[in-house]
Amino acid sequence: MGTPGFAEVKHVPVNQAMRDYLVRSCSPPDPAVRGLAESTANVGDAAGMAVPLEQVALLTVLTKLVSARCAVDVGTFTGLSALAMARGLVPGGRVISCDVTDGWIGLAREHWRHAGVDDRIDFRLGPAGRTLRTLEAASADIVFVDADKMNYPTYLELAVPVLRPGGLLLADNVLLDGYVLDPELADAGLARRSAQALRTFNATLAADERLETVMLPIADGLTIARKH
């Protein structure tokens, strides 16, 4: 029985067995998504940057829910998030996907073609901030941020004007392996600075009156913010 006057906190630790069950309890990924996920897993240590399958499914559902015509993908990597959103676009829609490297774009485009969505994805090489600054105000329905953590506060300020009212800002890795609770526990250097930047970003986003925000403990933490 809980303490009178306080709701019990409901929490189930997500170990590997629970995550496997979670993934099995989602609609199964289609061959295009599974194929790209498997190819991504073989790129080496960088594979850890990929969004997990359950998050791929969520991106597609959220893109469909806002009837997205324009989605912005900040951080392309091997193209899983761009593929996920491209599958959810309304007819004639497009994903603008940007990255500072094109090291994996060949792999991404191969799988985009196999999925039949390559004509819906506009890859732009260069800093995401530069791409966001070129977009018209209120022109995007959804912006997914999964790139360099130090620049999350900058991406926030650039993304909100680009979103239409009712549009969604999605931010990945907002828990950063738990280091946002105490950035000083992270290794000195980039890891600690990234944790500090994300802690600032999370607090700023929660207090931003332009948005209504919820943080979910999916994967490494995902924040969904809807523009008023």
PDB file of C-alpha atoms in Angstrom:
ATOM      1  CA  MET A   1       0.000   0.000   0.000  1.00  0.00           C
ATOM      2  CA  GLY A   2       1.326   3.459  -0.911  1.00  0.00           C
ATOM      3  CA  THR A   3       1.889   6.352   1.420  1.00  0.00           C
ATOM      4  CA  PRO A   4      -1.406   8.236   2.009  1.00  0.00           C
ATOM      5  CA  GLY A   5      -1.593  11.322  -0.161  1.00  0.00           C
ATOM      6  CA  PHE A   6       1.064  10.139  -2.600  1.00  0.00           C
ATOM      7  CA  ALA A   7       0.666   8.079  -5.747  1.00  0.00           C
ATOM      8  CA  GLU A   8       2.886   5.047  -6.028  1.00  0.00           C
ATOM      9  CA  VAL A   9       5.578   5.349  -8.679  1.00  0.00           C
ATOM     10  CA  LYS A  10       5.073   2.685 -11.315  1.00  0.00           C
ATOM     11  CA  HIS A  11       8.360   1.616 -12.844  1.00  0.00           C
ATOM     12  CA  VAL A  12       9.559  -1.559 -14.498  1.00  0.00           C
ATOM     13  CA  PRO A  13      13.311  -1.829 -15.128  1.00  0.00           C
ATOM     14  CA  VAL A  14      13.974  -2.504 -18.809  1.00  0.00           C
ATOM     15  CA  ASN A  15      16.621  -5.206 -18.986  1.00  0.00           C
ATOM     16  CA  GLN A  16      17.405  -7.058 -22.212  1.00  0.00           C
ATOM     17  CA  ALA A  17      14.665  -9.647 -21.673  1.00  0.00           C
ATOM     18  CA  MET A  18      12.064  -6.914 -21.085  1.00  0.00           C
ATOM     19  CA  ARG A  19      13.254  -4.963 -24.125  1.00  0.00           C
ATOM     20  CA  ASP A  20      12.998  -8.078 -26.293  1.00  0.00           C
ATOM     21  CA  TYR A  21       9.444  -8.548 -25.059  1.00  0.00           C
ATOM     22  CA  LEU A  22       8.687  -4.887 -25.718  1.00  0.00           C
ATOM     23  CA  VAL A  23       9.915  -5.158 -29.308  1.00  0.00           C
ATOM     24  CA  ARG A  24       7.930  -8.387 -29.845  1.00  0.00           C
ATOM     25  CA  SER A  25       4.829  -6.597 -28.600  1.00  0.00           C
ATOM     26  CA  CYS A  26       5.088  -3.920 -31.283  1.00  0.00           C
ATOM     27  CA  SER A  27       3.991  -4.377 -34.872  1.00  0.00           C
ATOM     28  CA  PRO A  28       6.879  -6.276 -36.478  1.00  0.00           C
ATOM     29  CA  PRO A  29       9.253  -4.136 -38.544  1.00  0.00           C
ATOM     30  CA  ASP A  30       8.869  -4.590 -42.269  1.00  0.00           C
ATOM     31  CA  PRO A  31      11.759  -6.073 -44.284  1.00  0.00           C
ATOM     32  CA  ALA A  32      13.081  -2.638 -45.290  1.00  0.00           C
ATOM     33  CA  VAL A  33      13.407  -1.452 -41.703  1.00  0.00           C
ATOM     34  CA  ARG A  34      14.802  -4.748 -40.468  1.00  0.00           C
ATOM     35  CA  GLY A  35      17.303  -4.878 -43.326  1.00  0.00           C
ATOM     36  CA  LEU A  36      18.646  -1.404 -42.597  1.00  0.00           C
ATOM     37  CA  ALA A  37      18.770  -2.128 -38.868  1.00  0.00           C
ATOM     38  CA  GLU A  38      20.790  -5.288 -39.524  1.00  0.00           C
ATOM     39  CA  SER A  39      23.148  -3.482 -41.897  1.00  0.00           C
ATOM     40  CA  THR A  40      23.619  -0.717 -39.346  1.00  0.00           C
ATOM     41  CA  ALA A  41      24.511  -3.233 -36.663  1.00  0.00           C
ATOM     42  CA  ASN A  42      27.451  -4.300 -38.842  1.00  0.00           C
ATOM     43  CA  VAL A  43      29.116  -0.877 -39.230  1.00  0.00           C
ATOM     44  CA  GLY A  44      31.185  -1.304 -36.064  1.00  0.00           C
ATOM     45  CA  ASP A  45      31.316   0.738 -32.882  1.00  0.00           C
ATOM     46  CA  ALA A  46      29.319   3.562 -34.471  1.00  0.00           C
ATOM     47  CA  ALA A  47      26.260   1.278 -34.601  1.00  0.00           C
ATOM     48  CA  GLY A  48      25.384   2.463 -31.105  1.00  0.00           C
ATOM     49  CA  MET A  49      24.272   5.779 -32.610  1.00  0.00           C
ATOM     50  CA  ALA A  50      21.309   4.137 -34.356  1.00  0.00           C
ATOM     51  CA  VAL A  51      17.757   4.494 -33.086  1.00  0.00           C
ATOM     52  CA  PRO A  52      16.358   1.164 -31.794  1.00  0.00           C
ATOM     53  CA  LEU A  53      13.555  -0.646 -33.592  1.00  0.00           C
ATOM     54  CA  GLU A  54      10.861   0.397 -31.130  1.00  0.00           C
ATOM     55  CA  GLN A  55      11.820   4.020 -31.642  1.00  0.00           C
ATOM     56  CA  VAL A  56      11.760   3.595 -35.412  1.00  0.00           C
ATOM     57  CA  ALA A  57       8.150   2.428 -35.089  1.00  0.00           C
ATOM     58  CA  LEU A  58       7.295   5.373 -32.833  1.00  0.00           C
ATOM     59  CA  LEU A  59       8.760   7.868 -35.307  1.00  0.00           C
ATOM     60  CA  THR A  60       6.574   6.469 -38.072  1.00  0.00           C
ATOM     61  CA  VAL A  61       3.440   6.586 -35.900  1.00  0.00           C
ATOM     62  CA  LEU A  62       4.107  10.171 -34.742  1.00  0.00           C
ATOM     63  CA  THR A  63       4.761  11.278 -38.320  1.00  0.00           C
ATOM     64  CA  LYS A  64       1.423   9.795 -39.343  1.00  0.00           C
ATOM     65  CA  LEU A  65      -0.398  11.344 -36.368  1.00  0.00           C
ATOM     66  CA  VAL A  66       0.552  14.881 -37.390  1.00  0.00           C
ATOM     67  CA  SER A  67      -0.104  14.124 -41.081  1.00  0.00           C
ATOM     68  CA  ALA A  68       3.398  15.349 -41.800  1.00  0.00           C
ATOM     69  CA  ARG A  69       4.213  16.836 -45.168  1.00  0.00           C
ATOM     70  CA  CYS A  70       7.635  18.093 -44.111  1.00  0.00           C
ATOM     71  CA  ALA A  71       9.839  16.294 -41.566  1.00  0.00           C
ATOM     72  CA  VAL A  72      13.323  17.379 -40.551  1.00  0.00           C
ATOM     73  CA  ASP A  73      15.856  14.758 -39.490  1.00  0.00           C
ATOM     74  CA  VAL A  74      18.807  16.265 -37.591  1.00  0.00           C
ATOM     75  CA  GLY A  75      21.426  13.514 -37.723  1.00  0.00           C
ATOM     76  CA  THR A  76      21.192  11.071 -40.641  1.00  0.00           C
ATOM     77  CA  PHE A  77      23.757   8.354 -39.757  1.00  0.00           C
ATOM     78  CA  THR A  78      22.633   5.249 -41.732  1.00  0.00           C
ATOM     79  CA  GLY A  79      19.188   6.649 -42.435  1.00  0.00           C
ATOM     80  CA  LEU A  80      16.923   4.714 -40.055  1.00  0.00           C
ATOM     81  CA  SER A  81      15.178   7.767 -38.631  1.00  0.00           C
ATOM     82  CA  ALA A  82      14.755   9.289 -42.099  1.00  0.00           C
ATOM     83  CA  LEU A  83      13.300   5.996 -43.347  1.00  0.00           C
ATOM     84  CA  ALA A  84      10.950   5.830 -40.363  1.00  0.00           C
ATOM     85  CA  MET A  85       9.551   9.308 -40.978  1.00  0.00           C
ATOM     86  CA  ALA A  86       9.438   8.897 -44.759  1.00  0.00           C
ATOM     87  CA  ARG A  87       7.129   5.897 -44.249  1.00  0.00           C
ATOM     88  CA  GLY A  88       4.727   8.122 -42.297  1.00  0.00           C
ATOM     89  CA  LEU A  89       4.503  11.119 -44.643  1.00  0.00           C
ATOM     90  CA  VAL A  90       1.360  12.135 -46.472  1.00  0.00           C
ATOM     91  CA  PRO A  91       1.541  11.732 -50.272  1.00  0.00           C
ATOM     92  CA  GLY A  92       3.939  14.275 -51.728  1.00  0.00           C
ATOM     93  CA  GLY A  93       5.725  14.827 -48.420  1.00  0.00           C
ATOM     94  CA  ARG A  94       9.469  14.888 -47.874  1.00  0.00           C
ATOM     95  CA  VAL A  95      12.093  14.376 -45.195  1.00  0.00           C
ATOM     96  CA  ILE A  96      14.990  16.822 -45.039  1.00  0.00           C
ATOM     97  CA  SER A  97      17.802  14.818 -43.456  1.00  0.00           C
ATOM     98  CA  CYS A  98      21.096  16.496 -42.566  1.00  0.00           C
ATOM     99  CA  ASP A  99      24.452  15.359 -41.253  1.00  0.00           C
ATOM    100  CA  VAL A 100      27.999  16.712 -41.076  1.00  0.00           C
ATOM    101  CA  THR A 101      29.311  13.507 -42.663  1.00  0.00           C
ATOM    102  CA  ASP A 102      28.299  11.460 -45.675  1.00  0.00           C
ATOM    103  CA  GLY A 103      30.246   8.425 -44.501  1.00  0.00           C
ATOM    104  CA  TRP A 104      27.154   6.226 -44.340  1.00  0.00           C
ATOM    105  CA  ILE A 105      24.973   7.885 -46.966  1.00  0.00           C
ATOM    106  CA  GLY A 106      25.650   5.137 -49.529  1.00  0.00           C
ATOM    107  CA  LEU A 107      24.269   2.540 -47.129  1.00  0.00           C
ATOM    108  CA  ALA A 108      21.319   4.777 -46.306  1.00  0.00           C
ATOM    109  CA  ARG A 109      20.406   5.445 -49.933  1.00  0.00           C
ATOM    110  CA  GLU A 110      20.647   1.765 -50.839  1.00  0.00           C
ATOM    111  CA  HIS A 111      18.046   0.900 -48.221  1.00  0.00           C
ATOM    112  CA  TRP A 112      15.909   3.957 -48.948  1.00  0.00           C
ATOM    113  CA  ARG A 113      15.699   2.735 -52.559  1.00  0.00           C
ATOM    114  CA  HIS A 114      14.784  -0.772 -51.466  1.00  0.00           C
ATOM    115  CA  ALA A 115      12.052   0.698 -49.264  1.00  0.00           C
ATOM    116  CA  GLY A 116      10.758   2.830 -52.131  1.00  0.00           C
ATOM    117  CA  VAL A 117      11.181   6.122 -50.260  1.00  0.00           C
ATOM    118  CA  ASP A 118      14.405   7.529 -51.733  1.00  0.00           C
ATOM    119  CA  ASP A 119      12.419  10.145 -53.681  1.00  0.00           C
ATOM    120  CA  ARG A 120      10.949  11.422 -50.404  1.00  0.00           C
ATOM    121  CA  ILE A 121      14.281  12.052 -48.639  1.00  0.00           C
ATOM    122  CA  ASP A 122      16.427  15.120 -49.309  1.00  0.00           C
ATOM    123  CA  PHE A 123      19.889  14.565 -47.781  1.00  0.00           C
ATOM    124  CA  ARG A 124      21.848  17.718 -47.018  1.00  0.00           C
ATOM    125  CA  LEU A 125      25.515  17.511 -46.105  1.00  0.00           C
ATOM    126  CA  GLY A 126      26.644  20.114 -43.571  1.00  0.00           C
ATOM    127  CA  PRO A 127      25.865  21.497 -40.115  1.00  0.00           C
ATOM    128  CA  ALA A 128      22.241  21.031 -39.075  1.00  0.00           C
ATOM    129  CA  GLY A 129      22.093  24.622 -37.860  1.00  0.00           C
ATOM    130  CA  ARG A 130      22.791  25.825 -41.387  1.00  0.00           C
ATOM    131  CA  THR A 131      20.023  23.631 -42.786  1.00  0.00           C
ATOM    132  CA  LEU A 132      17.500  24.754 -40.152  1.00  0.00           C
ATOM    133  CA  ARG A 133      18.265  28.410 -40.892  1.00  0.00           C
ATOM    134  CA  THR A 134      17.313  27.892 -44.562  1.00  0.00           C
ATOM    135  CA  LEU A 135      13.810  26.627 -43.765  1.00  0.00           C
ATOM    136  CA  GLU A 136      10.775  28.883 -43.792  1.00  0.00           C
ATOM    137  CA  ALA A 137       8.927  29.681 -40.581  1.00  0.00           C
ATOM    138  CA  ALA A 138       6.162  27.198 -39.689  1.00  0.00           C
ATOM    139  CA  SER A 139       7.099  24.984 -42.648  1.00  0.00           C
ATOM    140  CA  ALA A 140       7.833  21.740 -40.782  1.00  0.00           C
ATOM    141  CA  ASP A 141       5.421  19.342 -39.130  1.00  0.00           C
ATOM    142  CA  ILE A 142       8.007  17.363 -37.179  1.00  0.00           C
ATOM    143  CA  VAL A 143      11.680  17.838 -36.271  1.00  0.00           C
ATOM    144  CA  PHE A 144      13.702  14.921 -34.895  1.00  0.00           C
ATOM    145  CA  VAL A 145      16.986  15.835 -33.204  1.00  0.00           C
ATOM    146  CA  ASP A 146      19.560  13.068 -32.792  1.00  0.00           C
ATOM    147  CA  ALA A 147      22.958  14.640 -33.395  1.00  0.00           C
ATOM    148  CA  ASP A 148      25.816  16.244 -31.464  1.00  0.00           C
ATOM    149  CA  LYS A 149      24.568  16.798 -27.935  1.00  0.00           C
ATOM    150  CA  MET A 150      26.535  20.005 -27.356  1.00  0.00           C
ATOM    151  CA  ASN A 151      24.356  21.773 -29.925  1.00  0.00           C
ATOM    152  CA  TYR A 152      20.955  20.647 -28.629  1.00  0.00           C
ATOM    153  CA  PRO A 153      20.239  24.090 -27.066  1.00  0.00           C
ATOM    154  CA  THR A 154      21.001  25.694 -30.446  1.00  0.00           C
ATOM    155  CA  TYR A 155      18.826  23.201 -32.308  1.00  0.00           C
ATOM    156  CA  LEU A 156      15.958  24.016 -29.953  1.00  0.00           C
ATOM    157  CA  GLU A 157      16.055  27.719 -30.749  1.00  0.00           C
ATOM    158  CA  LEU A 158      16.320  27.074 -34.473  1.00  0.00           C
ATOM    159  CA  ALA A 159      13.707  24.313 -34.648  1.00  0.00           C
ATOM    160  CA  VAL A 160      10.806  25.941 -32.801  1.00  0.00           C
ATOM    161  CA  PRO A 161      10.280  28.777 -35.338  1.00  0.00           C
ATOM    162  CA  VAL A 162      10.448  26.233 -38.169  1.00  0.00           C
ATOM    163  CA  LEU A 163       7.640  24.130 -36.657  1.00  0.00           C
ATOM    164  CA  ARG A 164       4.029  24.873 -37.481  1.00  0.00           C
ATOM    165  CA  PRO A 165       1.530  25.204 -34.615  1.00  0.00           C
ATOM    166  CA  GLY A 166       0.740  21.668 -33.514  1.00  0.00           C
ATOM    167  CA  GLY A 167       4.037  20.400 -34.885  1.00  0.00           C
ATOM    168  CA  LEU A 168       6.330  18.114 -32.899  1.00  0.00           C
ATOM    169  CA  LEU A 169       9.903  18.530 -31.734  1.00  0.00           C
ATOM    170  CA  LEU A 170      11.458  15.164 -30.845  1.00  0.00           C
ATOM    171  CA  ALA A 171      14.790  15.003 -29.015  1.00  0.00           C
ATOM    172  CA  ASP A 172      16.690  11.752 -28.586  1.00  0.00           C
ATOM    173  CA  ASN A 173      19.218  10.672 -25.920  1.00  0.00           C
ATOM    174  CA  VAL A 174      17.896  13.183 -23.398  1.00  0.00           C
ATOM    175  CA  LEU A 175      18.838  10.928 -20.455  1.00  0.00           C
ATOM    176  CA  LEU A 176      22.364  10.280 -21.784  1.00  0.00           C
ATOM    177  CA  ASP A 177      22.882   7.039 -19.881  1.00  0.00           C
ATOM    178  CA  GLY A 178      21.628   8.769 -16.738  1.00  0.00           C
ATOM    179  CA  TYR A 179      24.435  11.341 -16.618  1.00  0.00           C
ATOM    180  CA  VAL A 180      21.973  14.230 -16.879  1.00  0.00           C
ATOM    181  CA  LEU A 181      21.196  13.595 -13.199  1.00  0.00           C
ATOM    182  CA  ASP A 182      24.774  14.500 -12.274  1.00  0.00           C
ATOM    183  CA  PRO A 183      27.041  15.493 -15.180  1.00  0.00           C
ATOM    184  CA  GLU A 184      30.072  15.438 -12.878  1.00  0.00           C
ATOM    185  CA  LEU A 185      29.847  11.627 -12.853  1.00  0.00           C
ATOM    186  CA  ALA A 186      30.558  11.509 -16.582  1.00  0.00           C
ATOM    187  CA  ASP A 187      34.125  11.239 -17.845  1.00  0.00           C
ATOM    188  CA  ALA A 188      35.890  14.583 -18.049  1.00  0.00           C
ATOM    189  CA  GLY A 189      35.874  16.150 -21.488  1.00  0.00           C
ATOM    190  CA  LEU A 190      33.214  15.794 -24.174  1.00  0.00           C
ATOM    191  CA  ALA A 191      31.096  13.284 -22.219  1.00  0.00           C
ATOM    192  CA  ARG A 192      30.757  15.629 -19.263  1.00  0.00           C
ATOM    193  CA  ARG A 193      30.173  18.703 -21.402  1.00  0.00           C
ATOM    194  CA  SER A 194      27.498  16.834 -23.357  1.00  0.00           C
ATOM    195  CA  ALA A 195      25.747  15.814 -20.136  1.00  0.00           C
ATOM    196  CA  GLN A 196      25.835  19.432 -18.948  1.00  0.00           C
ATOM    197  CA  ALA A 197      24.468  20.667 -22.278  1.00  0.00           C
ATOM    198  CA  LEU A 198      21.641  18.124 -22.211  1.00  0.00           C
ATOM    199  CA  ARG A 199      20.778  18.952 -18.614  1.00  0.00           C
ATOM    200  CA  THR A 200      20.468  22.601 -19.624  1.00  0.00           C
ATOM    201  CA  PHE A 201      18.505  21.667 -22.739  1.00  0.00           C
ATOM    202  CA  ASN A 202      16.053  19.516 -20.773  1.00  0.00           C
ATOM    203  CA  ALA A 203      15.388  22.248 -18.207  1.00  0.00           C
ATOM    204  CA  THR A 204      15.000  24.892 -20.912  1.00  0.00           C
ATOM    205  CA  LEU A 205      12.616  22.749 -22.915  1.00  0.00           C
ATOM    206  CA  ALA A 206      10.451  21.935 -19.897  1.00  0.00           C
ATOM    207  CA  ALA A 207      10.116  25.667 -19.094  1.00  0.00           C
ATOM    208  CA  ASP A 208       9.525  26.799 -22.699  1.00  0.00           C
ATOM    209  CA  GLU A 209       6.028  28.258 -22.875  1.00  0.00           C
ATOM    210  CA  ARG A 210       5.940  27.818 -26.645  1.00  0.00           C
ATOM    211  CA  LEU A 211       5.780  24.054 -26.149  1.00  0.00           C
ATOM    212  CA  GLU A 212       4.034  21.361 -24.135  1.00  0.00           C
ATOM    213  CA  THR A 213       6.612  18.755 -23.303  1.00  0.00           C
ATOM    214  CA  VAL A 214       6.833  15.177 -22.057  1.00  0.00           C
ATOM    215  CA  MET A 215       9.985  13.105 -21.554  1.00  0.00           C
ATOM    216  CA  LEU A 216       9.696   9.351 -22.020  1.00  0.00           C
ATOM    217  CA  PRO A 217      12.162   6.707 -20.759  1.00  0.00           C
ATOM    218  CA  ILE A 218      12.317   4.956 -24.112  1.00  0.00           C
ATOM    219  CA  ALA A 219      15.812   3.781 -25.119  1.00  0.00           C
ATOM    220  CA  ASP A 220      18.180   6.537 -23.901  1.00  0.00           C
ATOM    221  CA  GLY A 221      15.333   8.974 -23.279  1.00  0.00           C
ATOM    222  CA  LEU A 222      13.055  10.662 -25.816  1.00  0.00           C
ATOM    223  CA  THR A 223      11.361  14.018 -25.369  1.00  0.00           C
ATOM    224  CA  ILE A 224       8.216  14.876 -27.320  1.00  0.00           C
ATOM    225  CA  ALA A 225       7.307  18.561 -27.395  1.00  0.00           C
ATOM    226  CA  ARG A 226       4.245  19.955 -29.177  1.00  0.00           C
ATOM    227  CA  LYS A 227       4.274  23.563 -30.364  1.00  0.00           C
ATOM    228  CA  HIS A 228       1.282  25.608 -29.195  1.00  0.00           C
TER     229      HIS A 228
END
